[in-house]
mmCIF file of C-alpha atoms in Angstrom:
data_model
loop_
_atom_site.group_PDB
_atom_site.id
_atom_site.type_symbol
_atom_site.label_atom_id
_atom_site.label_comp_id
_atom_site.label_asym_id
_atom_site.label_seq_id
_atom_site.Cartn_x
_atom_site.Cartn_y
_atom_site.Cartn_z
ATOM 1 C CA MET A 14 -111.831 -24.224 -180.504
ATOM 2 C CA THR A 15 -110.786 -26.379 -177.896
ATOM 3 C CA ALA A 16 -112.040 -25.309 -174.468
ATOM 4 C CA VAL A 17 -109.272 -24.666 -172.097
ATOM 5 C CA GLU A 18 -109.512 -24.886 -168.313
ATOM 6 C CA HIS A 19 -107.041 -23.067 -165.984
ATOM 7 C CA PRO A 20 -106.584 -23.509 -162.398
ATOM 8 C CA PRO A 21 -108.234 -21.059 -160.466
ATOM 9 C CA LYS A 22 -106.205 -18.298 -159.051
ATOM 10 C CA GLU A 23 -105.624 -17.395 -155.284
ATOM 11 C CA PRO A 24 -108.185 -14.792 -154.174
ATOM 12 C CA SER A 25 -105.301 -12.420 -153.602
ATOM 13 C CA GLN A 26 -104.384 -12.624 -157.290
ATOM 14 C CA SER A 27 -107.831 -12.144 -158.939
ATOM 15 C CA GLY A 28 -108.885 -8.789 -157.625
ATOM 16 C CA PRO A 29 -112.307 -8.132 -156.467
ATOM 17 C CA ARG A 30 -113.989 -11.285 -155.094
ATOM 18 C CA GLN A 31 -116.686 -12.876 -157.637
ATOM 19 C CA PRO A 32 -119.428 -14.829 -156.534
ATOM 20 C CA ARG A 33 -118.959 -18.606 -156.678
ATOM 21 C CA ARG A 34 -120.885 -20.450 -159.280
ATOM 22 C CA SER A 35 -120.937 -24.102 -160.271
ATOM 23 C CA TRP A 36 -119.154 -25.396 -163.426
ATOM 24 C CA THR A 37 -122.047 -25.404 -166.183
ATOM 25 C CA ARG A 38 -119.558 -25.116 -169.186
ATOM 26 C CA ALA A 39 -116.062 -26.701 -169.481
ATOM 27 C CA HIS A 40 -114.129 -23.072 -170.460
ATOM 28 C CA VAL A 41 -112.829 -20.205 -168.574
ATOM 29 C CA GLU A 42 -115.083 -17.163 -168.447
ATOM 30 C CA PRO A 43 -113.097 -14.167 -167.458
ATOM 31 C CA ALA A 44 -113.977 -12.515 -164.147
ATOM 32 C CA HIS A 45 -113.170 -9.088 -165.796
ATOM 33 C CA HIS A 46 -113.050 -8.550 -169.291
ATOM 34 C CA ASP A 47 -110.353 -6.199 -170.250
ATOM 35 C CA PRO A 48 -111.915 -4.064 -173.138
ATOM 36 C CA LEU A 49 -108.361 -3.629 -174.466
ATOM 37 C CA ALA A 50 -108.390 -7.202 -175.085
ATOM 38 C CA ASP A 51 -109.193 -8.511 -178.657
ATOM 39 C CA ASP A 52 -110.413 -12.110 -179.249
ATOM 40 C CA ALA A 53 -107.240 -14.346 -179.158
ATOM 41 C CA SER A 54 -108.941 -15.983 -182.069
ATOM 42 C CA GLU A 55 -109.085 -12.883 -184.400
ATOM 43 C CA PRO A 56 -106.075 -12.536 -186.688
ATOM 44 C CA LEU A 57 -103.617 -9.705 -186.045
ATOM 45 C CA ILE A 58 -104.231 -8.141 -189.348
ATOM 46 C CA GLY A 59 -107.526 -8.814 -191.263
ATOM 47 C CA ILE A 60 -109.490 -7.243 -194.196
ATOM 48 C CA ASP A 61 -113.169 -7.633 -194.616
ATOM 49 C CA ALA A 62 -114.254 -5.790 -197.765
ATOM 50 C CA GLY A 63 -117.747 -6.696 -197.335
ATOM 51 C CA LYS A 64 -117.995 -4.142 -194.689
ATOM 52 C CA LEU A 65 -117.776 -1.450 -197.371
ATOM 53 C CA ARG A 66 -121.360 -2.487 -198.327
ATOM 54 C CA LYS A 67 -122.493 -1.630 -194.720
ATOM 55 C CA VAL A 68 -121.371 1.882 -194.740
ATOM 56 C CA ARG A 69 -123.746 4.675 -194.877
ATOM 57 C CA ALA A 70 -123.581 7.779 -196.983
ATOM 58 C CA GLY A 71 -124.616 9.727 -193.667
ATOM 59 C CA ASP A 72 -121.439 8.518 -191.764
ATOM 60 C CA LEU A 73 -119.220 9.157 -194.439
ATOM 61 C CA GLY A 74 -120.654 12.681 -194.748
ATOM 62 C CA VAL A 75 -120.139 13.110 -190.851
ATOM 63 C CA ARG A 76 -116.354 12.293 -191.499
ATOM 64 C CA PHE A 77 -116.208 14.630 -194.584
ATOM 65 C CA ALA A 78 -117.426 17.525 -192.371
ATOM 66 C CA PHE A 79 -114.953 16.828 -189.621
ATOM 67 C CA GLY A 80 -112.070 16.646 -191.975
ATOM 68 C CA ALA A 81 -113.041 20.067 -193.433
ATOM 69 C CA ALA A 82 -113.635 21.690 -190.663
ATOM 70 C CA VAL A 83 -110.070 20.595 -189.089
ATOM 71 C CA SER A 84 -108.665 21.629 -192.564
ATOM 72 C CA VAL A 85 -110.225 25.251 -192.273
ATOM 73 C CA VAL A 86 -109.201 25.690 -188.565
ATOM 74 C CA ALA A 87 -105.699 24.758 -189.257
ATOM 75 C CA GLY A 88 -105.780 27.133 -192.466
ATOM 76 C CA LEU A 89 -107.227 30.032 -190.137
ATOM 77 C CA VAL A 90 -104.778 29.255 -187.162
ATOM 78 C CA GLY A 91 -102.087 29.322 -189.773
ATOM 79 C CA MET A 92 -102.896 32.621 -191.217
ATOM 80 C CA VAL A 93 -103.320 34.263 -187.853
ATOM 81 C CA ALA A 94 -100.488 32.535 -185.618
ATOM 82 C CA GLY A 95 -98.039 31.561 -188.500
ATOM 83 C CA PRO A 96 -97.546 28.016 -190.227
ATOM 84 C CA LYS A 97 -96.064 26.128 -187.295
ATOM 85 C CA ALA A 98 -99.085 26.797 -185.183
ATOM 86 C CA GLY A 99 -101.339 25.884 -188.108
ATOM 87 C CA GLY A 100 -99.417 22.783 -188.600
ATOM 88 C CA LEU A 101 -99.834 21.837 -184.981
ATOM 89 C CA PHE A 102 -103.764 21.497 -185.897
ATOM 90 C CA LEU A 103 -102.863 19.192 -188.684
ATOM 91 C CA ALA A 104 -102.576 16.801 -185.610
ATOM 92 C CA PHE A 105 -105.765 17.755 -184.001
ATOM 93 C CA PRO A 106 -107.707 14.442 -183.213
ATOM 94 C CA ALA A 107 -110.938 16.009 -184.338
ATOM 95 C CA ILE A 108 -111.676 12.875 -186.337
ATOM 96 C CA LEU A 109 -112.124 10.813 -183.144
ATOM 97 C CA PRO A 110 -115.352 11.856 -182.066
ATOM 98 C CA ALA A 111 -117.010 10.971 -185.246
ATOM 99 C CA THR A 112 -115.144 7.625 -185.706
ATOM 100 C CA LEU A 113 -115.649 6.527 -182.070
ATOM 101 C CA THR A 114 -119.368 7.384 -181.673
ATOM 102 C CA LEU A 115 -120.174 5.480 -184.818
ATOM 103 C CA ILE A 116 -118.267 2.472 -183.851
ATOM 104 C CA GLU A 117 -119.874 2.640 -180.429
ATOM 105 C CA LYS A 118 -123.321 2.972 -182.187
ATOM 106 C CA LYS A 119 -122.571 0.359 -184.729
ATOM 107 C CA GLU A 120 -120.911 -2.117 -182.293
ATOM 108 C CA ASP A 121 -119.798 -1.488 -178.937
ATOM 109 C CA ASN A 122 -117.730 0.574 -176.210
ATOM 110 C CA ARG A 123 -115.047 -2.102 -176.165
ATOM 111 C CA HIS A 124 -114.487 -1.749 -180.099
ATOM 112 C CA ALA A 125 -114.480 1.980 -179.552
ATOM 113 C CA THR A 126 -112.083 1.619 -176.804
ATOM 114 C CA ASN A 127 -109.803 -0.700 -178.987
ATOM 115 C CA ASP A 128 -109.842 1.740 -181.831
ATOM 116 C CA THR A 129 -108.572 4.670 -179.549
ATOM 117 C CA ALA A 130 -105.846 2.300 -178.321
ATOM 118 C CA GLY A 131 -104.888 1.982 -181.928
ATOM 119 C CA ALA A 132 -105.131 5.616 -182.427
ATOM 120 C CA VAL A 133 -102.300 5.874 -179.967
ATOM 121 C CA LEU A 134 -100.042 3.847 -182.183
ATOM 122 C CA GLY A 135 -101.111 5.701 -185.222
ATOM 123 C CA ALA A 136 -100.498 8.749 -183.503
ATOM 124 C CA VAL A 137 -96.750 7.540 -182.799
ATOM 125 C CA GLY A 138 -96.567 7.029 -186.553
ATOM 126 C CA LEU A 139 -98.104 10.641 -187.420
ATOM 127 C CA GLY A 140 -95.024 12.149 -185.202
ATOM 128 C CA VAL A 141 -92.574 10.381 -187.513
ATOM 129 C CA PHE A 142 -94.771 11.572 -190.583
ATOM 130 C CA GLY A 143 -94.101 14.813 -189.432
ATOM 131 C CA VAL A 144 -90.399 14.631 -189.039
ATOM 132 C CA VAL A 145 -89.684 12.739 -192.313
ATOM 133 C CA ALA A 146 -91.884 15.370 -194.169
ATOM 134 C CA ALA A 147 -89.912 18.141 -192.510
ATOM 135 C CA VAL A 148 -86.627 16.702 -193.847
ATOM 136 C CA ALA A 149 -87.736 15.386 -196.922
ATOM 137 C CA LEU A 150 -89.612 18.426 -198.082
ATOM 138 C CA SER A 151 -86.174 20.367 -197.650
ATOM 139 C CA ARG A 152 -84.397 17.957 -199.906
ATOM 140 C CA MET A 153 -86.828 16.707 -202.513
ATOM 141 C CA PRO A 154 -89.868 17.711 -204.661
ATOM 142 C CA ALA A 155 -93.239 17.502 -202.828
ATOM 143 C CA ALA A 156 -94.584 14.498 -204.199
ATOM 144 C CA PRO A 157 -91.883 11.910 -203.532
ATOM 145 C CA ALA A 158 -91.165 13.547 -199.841
ATOM 146 C CA LEU A 159 -94.941 13.237 -198.997
ATOM 147 C CA LEU A 160 -95.241 9.712 -200.242
ATOM 148 C CA LEU A 161 -92.050 8.762 -198.198
ATOM 149 C CA ALA A 162 -93.601 10.604 -195.172
ATOM 150 C CA ALA A 163 -96.786 8.619 -195.652
ATOM 151 C CA ALA A 164 -94.842 5.406 -196.173
ATOM 152 C CA ALA A 165 -93.109 6.127 -193.021
ATOM 153 C CA TRP A 166 -96.181 6.703 -190.990
ATOM 154 C CA LEU A 167 -97.658 3.253 -192.127
ATOM 155 C CA VAL A 168 -94.428 1.322 -191.414
ATOM 156 C CA VAL A 169 -93.894 2.669 -187.805
ATOM 157 C CA SER A 170 -97.803 2.568 -187.223
ATOM 158 C CA VAL A 171 -98.005 -1.106 -188.157
ATOM 159 C CA THR A 172 -94.630 -1.877 -186.652
ATOM 160 C CA CYS A 173 -95.826 -0.480 -183.198
ATOM 161 C CA TYR A 174 -98.974 -2.406 -183.569
ATOM 162 C CA LEU A 175 -97.304 -5.781 -184.347
ATOM 163 C CA LEU A 176 -95.098 -5.170 -181.303
ATOM 164 C CA VAL A 177 -97.724 -4.179 -179.027
ATOM 165 C CA GLU A 178 -100.802 -6.254 -180.015
ATOM 166 C CA PRO A 179 -99.207 -9.911 -179.051
ATOM 167 C CA VAL A 180 -98.223 -8.316 -175.576
ATOM 168 C CA LEU A 181 -101.628 -6.977 -175.030
ATOM 169 C CA ARG A 182 -103.227 -10.306 -176.010
ATOM 170 C CA ARG A 183 -100.843 -12.355 -173.658
ATOM 171 C CA ARG A 184 -101.570 -10.271 -170.957
ATOM 172 C CA ALA A 185 -105.125 -10.345 -171.505
ATOM 173 C CA ARG A 186 -104.945 -14.277 -171.583
ATOM 174 C CA SER A 187 -102.792 -14.649 -168.478
ATOM 175 C CA SER A 188 -105.035 -12.296 -166.715
ATOM 176 C CA GLN A 189 -108.273 -14.500 -167.403
ATOM 177 C CA THR A 190 -109.583 -15.821 -164.172
ATOM 178 C CA PRO A 191 -112.133 -18.618 -163.662
ATOM 179 C CA THR A 192 -115.451 -17.461 -162.580
ATOM 180 C CA ASP A 193 -116.553 -21.186 -161.849
ATOM 181 C CA ARG A 194 -114.994 -23.604 -159.665
ATOM 182 C CA PRO A 195 -115.457 -27.328 -160.088
ATOM 183 C CA SER A 196 -118.016 -28.799 -157.588
ATOM 184 C CA MET B 14 -108.423 37.949 -199.502
ATOM 185 C CA MET B 15 -110.329 36.235 -202.274
ATOM 186 C CA LYS B 16 -107.142 34.029 -202.696
ATOM 187 C CA ASP B 17 -107.115 33.192 -199.014
ATOM 188 C CA LEU B 18 -110.713 32.271 -198.980
ATOM 189 C CA LEU B 19 -110.280 30.148 -201.950
ATOM 190 C CA THR B 20 -107.255 28.397 -200.601
ATOM 191 C CA LEU B 21 -109.503 27.590 -197.381
ATOM 192 C CA ALA B 22 -112.216 26.371 -199.592
ATOM 193 C CA VAL B 23 -109.796 23.852 -201.581
ATOM 194 C CA LYS B 24 -108.370 22.743 -198.108
ATOM 195 C CA ALA B 25 -111.727 21.946 -196.880
ATOM 196 C CA VAL B 26 -112.698 19.840 -199.772
ATOM 197 C CA ASP B 27 -109.252 18.129 -200.040
ATOM 198 C CA GLY B 28 -109.245 17.578 -196.355
ATOM 199 C CA GLY B 29 -112.707 16.174 -196.212
ATOM 200 C CA LEU B 30 -112.048 13.694 -199.110
ATOM 201 C CA PHE B 31 -108.724 12.550 -197.639
ATOM 202 C CA VAL B 32 -110.635 11.764 -194.421
ATOM 203 C CA VAL B 33 -113.206 9.797 -196.025
ATOM 204 C CA ALA B 34 -110.630 7.746 -198.116
ATOM 205 C CA PHE B 35 -108.641 6.621 -194.941
ATOM 206 C CA ALA B 36 -112.071 6.214 -193.056
ATOM 207 C CA LEU B 37 -113.029 3.627 -195.914
ATOM 208 C CA VAL B 38 -109.650 1.980 -195.474
ATOM 209 C CA GLY B 39 -110.184 1.889 -191.535
ATOM 210 C CA GLU B 40 -113.713 0.341 -192.091
ATOM 211 C CA VAL B 41 -112.510 -2.761 -193.791
ATOM 212 C CA LEU B 42 -109.474 -3.473 -191.559
ATOM 213 C CA GLU B 43 -109.729 -5.960 -188.610
ATOM 214 C CA PRO B 44 -109.487 -6.082 -185.494
ATOM 215 C CA LYS B 45 -110.356 -2.743 -184.233
ATOM 216 C CA ARG B 46 -107.043 -1.839 -182.585
ATOM 217 C CA PHE B 47 -105.391 -2.246 -185.992
ATOM 218 C CA ALA B 48 -108.267 -0.163 -187.731
ATOM 219 C CA GLY B 49 -107.623 2.452 -185.146
ATOM 220 C CA LEU B 50 -104.124 3.186 -186.709
ATOM 221 C CA PHE B 51 -106.099 5.011 -189.620
ATOM 222 C CA SER B 52 -108.169 7.341 -186.832
ATOM 223 C CA ALA B 53 -104.527 8.919 -186.460
ATOM 224 C CA ALA B 54 -103.696 8.705 -190.275
ATOM 225 C CA PRO B 55 -102.043 11.707 -191.792
ATOM 226 C CA SER B 56 -105.279 12.161 -193.862
ATOM 227 C CA VAL B 57 -105.644 16.118 -193.014
ATOM 228 C CA ALA B 58 -101.851 16.653 -193.068
ATOM 229 C CA LEU B 59 -101.475 15.135 -196.458
ATOM 230 C CA ALA B 60 -104.434 16.925 -197.941
ATOM 231 C CA ASN B 61 -103.490 20.355 -196.605
ATOM 232 C CA LEU B 62 -99.701 20.079 -197.437
ATOM 233 C CA ILE B 63 -100.279 19.149 -200.902
ATOM 234 C CA VAL B 64 -102.436 22.810 -201.185
ATOM 235 C CA VAL B 65 -99.584 24.467 -199.156
ATOM 236 C CA VAL B 66 -96.915 23.425 -201.331
ATOM 237 C CA VAL B 67 -98.841 24.467 -204.508
ATOM 238 C CA VAL B 68 -100.024 27.799 -202.916
ATOM 239 C CA ALA B 69 -97.027 28.837 -200.635
ATOM 240 C CA GLY B 70 -94.260 26.723 -201.462
ATOM 241 C CA HIS B 71 -91.977 24.313 -199.526
ATOM 242 C CA ALA B 72 -90.704 26.569 -196.816
ATOM 243 C CA GLU B 73 -94.088 26.913 -195.299
ATOM 244 C CA ALA B 74 -95.020 23.326 -195.827
ATOM 245 C CA VAL B 75 -91.854 22.417 -193.702
ATOM 246 C CA ASP B 76 -92.825 24.615 -191.098
ATOM 247 C CA ASN B 77 -96.563 23.295 -191.104
ATOM 248 C CA THR B 78 -94.726 19.732 -190.804
ATOM 249 C CA TRP B 79 -92.765 20.744 -187.736
ATOM 250 C CA GLY B 80 -95.851 21.957 -185.993
ATOM 251 C CA MET B 81 -97.657 18.707 -187.086
ATOM 252 C CA ALA B 82 -94.803 16.516 -185.278
ATOM 253 C CA VAL B 83 -95.481 18.312 -182.013
ATOM 254 C CA GLY B 84 -99.168 17.862 -182.540
ATOM 255 C CA ALA B 85 -98.799 14.362 -183.010
ATOM 256 C CA VAL B 86 -97.048 13.867 -179.741
ATOM 257 C CA ALA B 87 -99.736 15.420 -177.975
ATOM 258 C CA PHE B 88 -102.318 13.350 -179.803
ATOM 259 C CA ALA B 89 -100.513 10.303 -178.697
ATOM 260 C CA LEU B 90 -100.529 11.174 -175.307
ATOM 261 C CA ALA B 91 -104.307 12.458 -175.342
ATOM 262 C CA ALA B 92 -104.986 9.442 -176.763
ATOM 263 C CA VAL B 93 -103.590 7.292 -174.049
ATOM 264 C CA LEU B 94 -105.822 9.396 -171.629
ATOM 265 C CA GLY B 95 -108.583 8.738 -174.315
ATOM 266 C CA VAL B 96 -108.379 5.084 -173.848
ATOM 267 C CA VAL B 97 -109.435 5.290 -170.289
ATOM 268 C CA ALA B 98 -111.959 8.231 -170.750
ATOM 269 C CA VAL B 99 -113.749 6.408 -173.599
ATOM 270 C CA ARG B 100 -113.884 3.128 -171.657
ATOM 271 C CA ARG B 101 -115.338 5.122 -168.484
ATOM 272 C CA PHE B 102 -117.555 7.928 -170.150
ATOM 273 C CA GLY B 103 -118.607 6.637 -173.655
ATOM 274 C CA ALA B 104 -117.159 7.360 -176.995
ATOM 275 C CA LEU B 105 -118.757 10.747 -177.464
ATOM 276 C CA ARG B 106 -117.541 12.219 -173.864
ATOM 277 C CA GLY B 107 -114.478 10.283 -173.924
ATOM 278 C CA SER B 108 -113.496 11.781 -177.368
ATOM 279 C CA VAL B 109 -114.433 15.234 -176.412
ATOM 280 C CA ALA B 110 -112.104 14.768 -173.350
ATOM 281 C CA THR B 111 -109.267 13.543 -175.661
ATOM 282 C CA CYS B 112 -109.805 16.574 -177.964
ATOM 283 C CA CYS B 113 -109.628 19.007 -174.873
ATOM 284 C CA THR B 114 -106.331 17.266 -173.489
ATOM 285 C CA TRP B 115 -104.670 17.729 -176.805
ATOM 286 C CA LEU B 116 -105.414 21.361 -176.770
ATOM 287 C CA VAL B 117 -103.863 21.825 -173.568
ATOM 288 C CA LEU B 118 -100.747 19.647 -174.567
ATOM 289 C CA ALA B 119 -100.741 21.011 -177.885
ATOM 290 C CA SER B 120 -100.774 24.775 -176.511
ATOM 291 C CA ALA B 121 -97.983 23.626 -174.234
ATOM 292 C CA GLY B 122 -95.699 22.250 -177.031
ATOM 293 C CA LEU B 123 -96.260 25.452 -179.119
ATOM 294 C CA VAL B 124 -94.910 27.501 -176.432
ATOM 295 C CA VAL B 125 -92.055 25.168 -175.595
ATOM 296 C CA PHE B 126 -90.998 23.968 -178.894
ATOM 297 C CA LEU B 127 -92.193 26.039 -181.665
ATOM 298 C CA ARG B 128 -91.615 29.721 -180.453
#
C-alpha cells in the first residue's frame, strides 16, 4: 500500500495537543484512533469461511444458552402479560453480551465496538422485519410471510450498512492527523 | 400446563438453534461492523414465531410481531448508547448497560404504543 502524507493540521483542528516526534516513517499515524473506523483497506463486505474452523463448541454453547433463555423469557412474558409484551422480548439484545465478550476476548475492544455499531443497523432492519411480518402474516401463509420479513431485514440492514460505512470511513480518513512533523 | 411447558421447551431449543445458526453466519463475515448486523438478526423472533404460528395461530403471531417492532426500535436506540458504553467500559459492562437501557426504553414503548 502506498504511503500517504498529509499536511499537518492546525493545532486547533487536531484536538488535544500530541507530543511532537520526528518523522521516522513516511506515513500518517492517526493521533487519535477512532475505534469505529475499520481499516480503509478492508473490503466493505467480505467472507472468510476459514474462520469457521476456529469456532469453539463452548462459544456456540454460550450462544445457544442465551438464545434459549431469551426465548423462554419471551414466552413467559407473553403468557403473563400478553402476546404484544412477549413479542417485545423477541427484540431483547440478550445475544450482545455473549457475542461482544467473545469478540473482545478473541480480538479486541475495537472490534467489539464495531460489532455493536453494526448491531444498530441490524436493529433498524429488525424493526422493518417486525412491521413486514405483522402485515404479511395477516395476508398470507406463515412460511412466505416470515421469509418475506427475513428478506426485508436483510435488505434494509445491508442497505443501511452500505450507506453508512463509506461515510464512516471517509470521516475516519479525514480525521487522521499526523503525529510526526518533518524535521 | 403441560402444553405450555412443552411449547416453552420447543421455543427454547428452537431459539437456541436459530441463534447459533445466525452466529455462525456472523463469524465468517467481515469486517466486524458488517458482521455486527447479525448481532441484531431476527433469529429468536423467527424461531419463536414459527412455534407461535403452529401452536396458537396467526393472530397471536401478529401481536408478537408488533411488539417486536417496538422492541427493535428500543434495541436500535440502546445499541447507539452501547457503542459508547462498550468503548468506554468494555464488552461485558457495555453490553449489560445496553440491555438495561433496552429494558427502560422497551417498557416505555410498551406503555405508549402497545396498550
